[in-house]
Coordinates of C-alpha atoms and ligand atoms in Angstrom, one line a residue:
X1 CA 21.2 -19.0 -22.3
X2 CA 20.4 -22.2 -21.5
X3 CA 20.3 -22.4 -17.8
X4 CA 18.0 -24.1 -15.8
X5 CA 13.9 -23.8 -16.5
X6 CA 13.4 -21.1 -13.8
X7 CA 12.1 -21.1 -10.5
X8 CA 9.5 -18.6 -11.4
X9 CA 8.6 -16.3 -14.4
X10 CA 5.8 -14.0 -14.8
X11 CA 4.7 -12.1 -17.6
X12 CA 3.1 -8.5 -17.7
X13 CA 1.7 -6.2 -19.9
X14 CA 0.9 -3.9 -17.0
X15 CA 4.5 -2.1 -15.7
X16 CA 2.5 0.8 -15.2
X17 CA 0.4 -0.3 -13.1
X18 CA 3.1 -2.5 -11.3
X19 CA 5.0 1.2 -11.0
X20 CA 1.9 2.7 -9.7
X21 CA 1.0 0.3 -7.2
X22 CA 5.0 -0.1 -5.6
X23 CA 5.3 3.6 -5.6
X24 CA 2.8 3.1 -2.9
X25 CA 5.0 1.2 -1.0
X26 CA 8.2 3.2 -1.9
X27 CA 8.8 5.4 1.9
X28 CA 11.4 2.3 2.4
X29 CA 14.4 1.9 0.0
X30 CA 13.9 -2.1 0.3
X31 CA 10.9 -4.4 -0.2
X32 CA 11.0 -7.8 0.6
X33 CA 9.2 -10.0 -2.1
X34 CA 7.8 -13.3 -1.8
X35 CA 6.9 -15.7 -4.1
X36 CA 4.2 -18.2 -4.5
X37 CA 2.0 -19.9 -6.6
X38 CA -0.5 -17.8 -6.0
X39 CA 0.7 -14.5 -6.7
X40 CA 3.8 -12.2 -5.6
X41 CA 4.0 -9.8 -2.2
X42 CA 5.9 -7.0 -2.4
X43 CA 6.2 -5.2 1.2
X44 CA 8.7 -2.4 3.1
X45 CA 8.4 -1.5 7.0
X46 CA 9.4 1.1 8.7
X47 CA 11.1 -0.3 11.8
X48 CA 8.3 -3.2 13.4
X49 CA 5.8 0.2 13.5
X50 CA 4.8 -0.2 10.0
X51 CA 4.5 -2.5 7.0
X52 CA 2.9 -2.0 4.1
X53 CA 1.9 -4.5 1.5
X54 CA 0.6 -5.5 -1.8
X55 CA 0.2 -9.1 -2.5
X56 CA -0.3 -9.5 -7.0
X57 CA -2.6 -12.9 -7.4
X58 CA -1.3 -14.4 -10.2
X59 CA -3.7 -13.3 -12.7
X60 CA -2.5 -9.7 -12.5
X61 CA 0.0 -11.0 -15.2
X62 CA -0.5 -12.4 -18.5
X63 CA 1.6 -15.6 -17.5
X64 CA 2.4 -17.2 -14.2
X65 CA 4.6 -19.8 -13.6
X66 CA 6.4 -21.1 -10.0
X67 CA 7.7 -24.8 -9.6
X68 CA 9.1 -24.8 -5.9
X69 CA 12.1 -26.8 -5.8
X70 CA 12.1 -30.7 -5.2
X71 CA 12.4 -31.1 -1.2
X72 CA 16.3 -31.1 -0.1
X73 CA 16.8 -34.9 1.3
X74 CA 19.6 -33.6 3.8
X75 CA 16.5 -31.1 4.5
X76 CA 13.4 -32.1 6.6
X77 CA 11.3 -28.9 6.2
X78 CA 9.8 -28.9 3.5
X79 CA 10.6 -26.2 0.6
X80 CA 10.5 -22.4 2.1
X81 CA 8.5 -20.2 0.3
X82 CA 11.1 -18.0 -1.6
X83 CA 11.7 -14.8 0.8
X84 CA 14.5 -12.2 -0.6
X85 CA 14.8 -8.7 -0.4
X86 CA 15.1 -6.2 -3.0
X87 CA 16.3 -2.3 -3.7
X88 CA 12.9 -1.1 -4.5
X89 CA 14.5 2.1 -5.7
X90 CA 16.2 0.2 -8.4
X91 CA 12.8 -1.9 -9.0
X92 CA 11.3 1.6 -10.1
X93 CA 13.4 2.9 -11.8
X94 CA 14.0 0.1 -14.1
X95 CA 10.3 0.2 -14.3
X96 CA 9.7 2.8 -15.3
X97 CA 12.0 3.4 -18.2
X98 CA 8.4 2.2 -19.5
X99 CA 6.6 5.6 -18.7
X100 CA 9.3 7.8 -19.5
X101 CA 7.8 7.8 -22.6
X102 CA 4.1 9.0 -22.0
X103 CA 3.4 12.8 -21.2
X104 CA 1.2 12.1 -17.8
X105 CA 3.9 10.4 -16.0
X106 CA 6.4 12.4 -16.9
X107 CA 4.8 15.8 -16.1
X108 CA 4.7 15.2 -12.3
X109 CA 6.2 12.1 -11.6
X110 CA 5.0 10.8 -8.2
X111 CA 2.1 13.4 -8.1
X112 CA -0.6 12.3 -5.6
X113 CA -3.0 13.0 -8.7
X114 CA -0.8 11.0 -11.7
X115 CA -3.3 8.6 -11.1
X116 CA -6.3 10.6 -11.2
X117 CA -5.0 12.2 -14.7
X118 CA -4.0 9.4 -16.1
X119 CA -8.0 8.2 -15.5
X120 CA -9.3 11.5 -16.5
X121 CA -7.3 10.9 -19.5
X122 CA -8.4 7.5 -20.4
X123 CA -11.8 9.1 -20.5
X124 CA -10.9 11.8 -22.5
X125 CA -11.0 11.2 -26.1
X126 CA -9.3 9.4 -28.8
X127 CA -5.9 10.3 -28.5
X128 CA -4.8 10.0 -24.9
X129 CA -6.7 6.4 -25.2
X130 CA -4.2 5.6 -28.0
X131 CA -0.8 7.0 -26.4
X132 CA -2.0 5.2 -23.1
X133 CA -2.2 2.1 -25.6
X134 CA 1.4 2.6 -26.7
X135 CA 2.4 2.7 -23.4
X136 CA 1.0 -0.5 -22.5
X137 CA 1.9 -2.1 -25.3
X138 CA 5.3 -3.3 -23.4
X139 CA 5.9 -6.2 -21.8
X140 CA 7.9 -7.3 -18.4
X141 CA 9.0 -10.8 -18.1
X142 CA 10.4 -11.3 -14.5
X143 CA 12.2 -14.2 -14.2
X144 CA 14.1 -16.0 -10.8
X145 CA 16.1 -18.8 -10.4
X146 CA 16.3 -19.4 -6.8
X147 CA 18.0 -18.5 -3.8
X148 CA 20.8 -16.2 -4.2
X149 CA 19.7 -15.9 -8.3
X150 CA 18.7 -12.3 -9.0
X151 CA 15.0 -11.1 -10.0
X152 CA 15.8 -10.9 -14.2
X153 CA 13.2 -7.9 -15.6
X154 CA 13.8 -8.2 -19.4
X155 CA 11.3 -5.6 -20.9
X156 CA 11.0 -5.3 -24.5
X157 CA 8.7 -2.5 -26.8
X158 CA 9.1 -1.6 -29.9
X159 CA 11.3 -4.0 -30.3
X160 CA 13.9 -2.6 -28.0
X161 CA 15.0 -4.9 -25.4
X162 CA 15.9 -4.0 -21.6
X163 CA 17.3 -6.6 -19.6
X164 CA 18.1 -6.0 -15.4
X165 CA 19.2 -8.6 -13.2
X166 CA 18.4 -7.1 -9.2
X167 CA 20.4 -8.3 -7.1
X168 CA 18.9 -10.2 -4.5
X169 CA 19.4 -10.2 -0.9
X170 CA 19.4 -12.6 2.2
X171 CA 15.6 -12.1 4.1
X172 CA 14.5 -12.8 7.7
X173 CA 10.9 -13.7 6.9
X174 CA 9.9 -10.8 9.8
X175 CA 7.1 -11.2 12.1
X176 CA 4.0 -9.3 10.2
X177 CA 2.0 -7.2 11.8
X178 CA -0.8 -9.1 13.5
X179 CA -4.4 -7.7 13.0
X180 CA -7.4 -8.6 15.1
X181 CA -10.3 -9.2 12.1
X182 CA -12.3 -10.6 14.9
X183 CA -11.6 -7.8 16.9
X184 CA -12.3 -4.5 15.8
X185 CA -13.0 -1.5 16.7
X186 CA -13.9 0.6 14.0
X187 CA -14.5 0.0 10.9
X188 CA -15.1 2.9 8.4
X189 CA -14.6 3.1 4.7
X190 CA -14.2 6.4 2.7
X191 CA -13.0 8.0 -1.0
X192 CA -9.4 8.0 -0.5
X193 CA -9.1 11.7 -1.1
X194 CA -10.9 12.3 1.4
X195 CA -8.2 10.9 3.7
X196 CA -5.8 12.6 1.6
X197 CA -7.4 15.4 2.1
X198 CA -7.6 15.2 6.1
X199 CA -3.9 14.6 6.3
X200 CA -2.8 17.2 3.9
X201 CA -4.0 19.2 6.1
X202 CA -3.3 18.5 9.4
X203 CA 0.3 17.7 7.5
X204 CA 0.5 21.9 7.9
X205 CA 1.6 22.4 11.1
X206 CA 4.4 19.5 11.1
X207 CA 2.5 17.2 14.5
X208 CA 4.3 14.2 15.8
X209 CA 1.3 12.2 16.2
X210 CA -2.5 11.6 15.2
X211 CA -5.0 10.4 17.1
X212 CA -7.8 8.4 15.4
X213 CA -11.2 9.2 18.1
X214 CA -14.4 7.5 16.9
X215 CA -17.7 6.6 18.5
X216 CA -20.4 4.8 17.6
X217 CA -23.8 6.5 16.1
X218 CA -27.1 6.2 16.9
X219 CA -30.6 6.1 15.4
X220 CA -30.6 10.1 15.5
X221 CA -26.8 11.0 15.5
X222 CA -24.6 10.9 12.8
X223 CA -21.0 8.7 12.5
X224 CA -18.4 10.4 14.4
X225 CA -15.0 10.2 13.6
X226 CA -12.5 12.6 14.1
X227 CA -8.9 13.2 13.1
X228 CA -6.9 15.1 15.7
X229 CA -3.0 16.0 14.9
X230 CA -0.6 17.2 17.9
X231 CA 2.5 18.5 17.8
X232 CA 5.0 21.0 19.7
X233 CA 3.0 24.0 17.7
X234 CA -0.4 22.6 19.5
X235 CA -3.6 20.2 18.2
X236 CA -5.7 20.5 14.8
X237 CA -8.3 17.8 14.3
X238 CA -11.1 16.8 11.0
X239 CA -13.9 15.5 11.9
X240 CA -16.2 13.5 9.6
X241 CA -19.4 13.2 10.3
X242 CA -21.9 11.5 8.1
X243 CA -25.8 12.3 8.4
X244 CA -26.7 8.7 7.8
X245 CA -30.4 9.1 5.4
X246 CA -27.4 11.1 3.0
X247 CA -27.2 9.9 -0.2
X248 CA -23.9 9.8 -0.7
X249 CA -22.5 9.6 3.0
X250 CA -19.5 10.8 3.6
X251 CA -18.3 7.2 5.1
X252 CA -19.7 4.5 3.2
X253 CA -19.9 2.5 6.3
X254 CA -19.3 3.3 9.9
X255 CA -19.3 0.1 12.2
X256 CA -17.8 1.2 15.5
X257 CA -19.4 -0.4 18.7
X258 CA -18.1 1.3 21.5
X259 CA -15.6 4.5 22.0
X260 CA -12.1 4.4 20.3
X261 CA -9.1 6.0 20.8
X262 CA -5.8 5.3 19.8
X263 CA -2.7 7.6 18.7
X264 CA 0.3 7.1 16.0
X265 CA 3.0 8.2 15.0
X266 CA 1.8 11.0 12.1
X267 CA 4.6 9.9 10.4
X268 CA 3.5 6.5 9.9
X269 CA -0.1 8.0 8.9
X270 CA 1.9 10.2 6.7
X271 CA 3.8 7.3 4.5
X272 CA 0.9 6.4 3.1
X273 CA 0.0 9.5 1.2
X274 CA 1.1 8.1 -1.9
X275 CA -1.2 5.3 -1.6
X276 CA -4.4 8.2 -0.8
X277 CA -3.4 9.7 -3.5
X278 CA -3.3 6.4 -5.7
X279 CA -6.5 4.5 -4.3
X280 CA -9.9 4.7 -4.9
X281 CA -11.4 3.9 -1.6
X282 CA -10.1 2.7 1.6
X283 CA -10.7 0.8 4.8
X284 CA -9.4 2.1 7.5
X285 CA -10.3 -0.2 10.5
X286 CA -8.5 -0.8 14.2
X287 CA -9.0 -3.7 16.6
X288 CA -9.5 -3.7 19.5
X289 CA -5.3 -4.0 19.9
X290 CA -5.9 -0.4 18.5
X291 CA -3.4 -1.3 15.7
X292 CA -4.5 -0.3 12.2
X293 CA -5.5 -1.3 8.7
X294 CA -5.5 0.8 5.8
X295 CA -6.6 -1.1 2.9
X296 CA -6.7 0.6 0.0
X297 CA -8.4 -0.3 -3.1
X298 CA -6.8 1.5 -6.4
X299 CA -7.8 0.3 -9.9
X300 CA -6.2 -0.9 -12.9
X301 CA -6.3 -1.9 -15.9
X302 CA -8.5 -5.0 -16.0
X303 CA -5.1 -7.6 -16.9
X304 CA -5.0 -9.1 -19.8
X305 CA -5.8 -12.2 -17.6
X306 CA -8.6 -11.1 -16.6
X307 CA -7.3 -9.7 -14.0
X308 CA -10.2 -7.8 -11.3
X309 CA -9.5 -4.6 -12.3
X310 CA -8.3 -3.5 -8.6
X311 CA -5.5 -4.1 -6.4
X312 CA -5.1 -3.6 -2.9
X313 CA -2.4 -1.7 -0.7
X314 CA -2.3 -2.3 2.9
X315 CA -0.9 -0.4 6.0
X316 CA -0.8 -2.0 9.2
X317 CA 0.7 0.4 11.6
X318 CA 1.1 -0.1 14.9
X319 CA 0.0 1.7 18.6
X320 CA 2.2 4.3 20.0
X321 CA 1.6 3.1 23.6
X322 CA 0.1 6.5 26.4
X323 CA 3.5 7.2 27.2
X324 CA 4.8 6.9 24.2
X325 CA 2.4 9.3 22.9
X326 CA 2.7 12.4 25.1
X327 CA 6.8 12.2 25.0
X328 CA 7.0 12.6 21.4
X329 CA 4.7 15.4 22.0
X330 CA 7.1 17.0 24.5
X331 CA 4.7 16.6 27.0
X332 CA 7.4 14.2 28.8
X333 CA 6.7 14.3 32.7
X334 CA 3.6 15.4 32.5
X335 CA 1.0 12.6 32.8
X336 CA -0.1 11.3 35.4
X337 CA -2.8 9.0 34.1
X338 CA -2.5 5.2 34.8
X339 CA -3.7 2.5 32.8
Ligands
LIG401 C1 19.6 1.4 -4.5 O1 19.8 1.7 -6.0 C2 20.2 3.0 -5.8 C3 19.6 3.2 -7.2 O2 19.3 2.6 -7.8 C4 21.5 2.7 -5.4 O3 21.1 4.7 -5.0 C5 21.3 3.0 -3.6 O4 22.4 3.6 -2.9 C6 20.6 1.3 -3.9 N1 20.9 1.1 -2.1 C7 20.8 -0.3 -1.0 C8 20.6 0.5 0.2 O5 21.8 -0.5 -2.2
LIG402 C1 -17.8 13.0 17.9 O1 -17.0 13.2 18.4 C2 -16.2 14.3 19.1 C3 -14.9 14.0 20.0 O2 -14.6 12.8 20.4 C4 -17.6 15.1 20.0 O3 -16.9 16.0 20.8 C5 -18.5 15.1 19.6 O4 -19.5 15.8 20.3 C6 -18.8 14.0 18.7 N1 -20.7 14.7 17.8 C7 -21.4 13.5 18.3 C8 -22.4 14.3 17.2 O5 -21.5 12.3 18.6
LIG403 C1 -7.4 9.7 23.5 O1 -6.0 9.3 24.5 C2 -5.1 9.7 24.6 C3 -4.4 9.1 24.9 O2 -4.5 8.1 24.7 C4 -5.7 11.7 25.6 O3 -4.5 12.6 25.7 C5 -6.7 11.9 25.2 O4 -7.4 13.0 25.8 C6 -8.0 10.7 24.7 N1 -8.9 11.5 23.6 C7 -10.2 11.5 24.0 C8 -11.4 12.4 23.2 O5 -10.6 10.3 25.1

């Protein structure tokens, strides 16, 4: 097709990795896409209470070109970074064409442990490994020609090519949920599976809210973090205490200058479960406004272009204000606490 040179082209042989990452934020049906010279960002949101995003640096791709359109003379503004929305469900369906032939992926689609299984398999022996290598041979090319044009996805594997044009929808450049890195009330790093287990355990009671409580550790006492879920059926807590002298502390980092207590809608935290399952580690932070940042470190195959072998999936969650927290727990009207 002799069209104009696309504004954006990116090629990856890691479509399976891309699928794994995008599934982490697939709690919403639509995703916003932003393309820049540095990389491509996919984000999803739940109203204005939560957002999740993945930023894939251009090094993730084996080739990446972005040519911003020349500034139009009729407009004063510099060319804006392309922002559009796509149907994430369709994108995931398209990308999963490659992984259907992968027994690990097909057996348990979307299961939390599919990535763990994949990692085990990678070390399990030559057969599993060579199957994996076969799966990785698929090449996926993205193209975007500019405002209003579809996001083209061209996939080829063993001589078979699949082409899919995903409709792009105009997007308001939504405000990101602000997180103040300079005013950190809590920062802790743990294995992501530890958080997944805690959230799964707390889910059993079908709670409506989750409070994150932490208190500073002193020389003598251990780090102290508590996740408390509450709902109509009561409340349940999972406490994390780490002996600072332990060789493999549960909480690898624990920074908590003073006591913190922030409450979130439980269902929002639960939306990060897939990310918890896919990631190796998670950095959990609260800023002084109580905004929660969960940053998941996900191991990916080192990119053919020398990528780092890790990718990050970020979640930001806005806390419930005091009245709201009690309201959703069905305790409306009982609170006389003042601010
Ligand atoms: C997205 O695509 C799926 C199928 O791929 C379709 O079922 C769904 O209705 C679409 N959603 C929107 C919001 O267009
Ligand atoms: C940890 O926090 C919980 C709840 O905030 C508290 O009951 C407990 O005494 C604390 N433990 C330590 C060792 O600070
Ligand atoms: C945390 O805050 C909630 C409401 O904001 C309150 O009900 C709860 O008692 C507080 N918990 C602690 C341990 O301070």
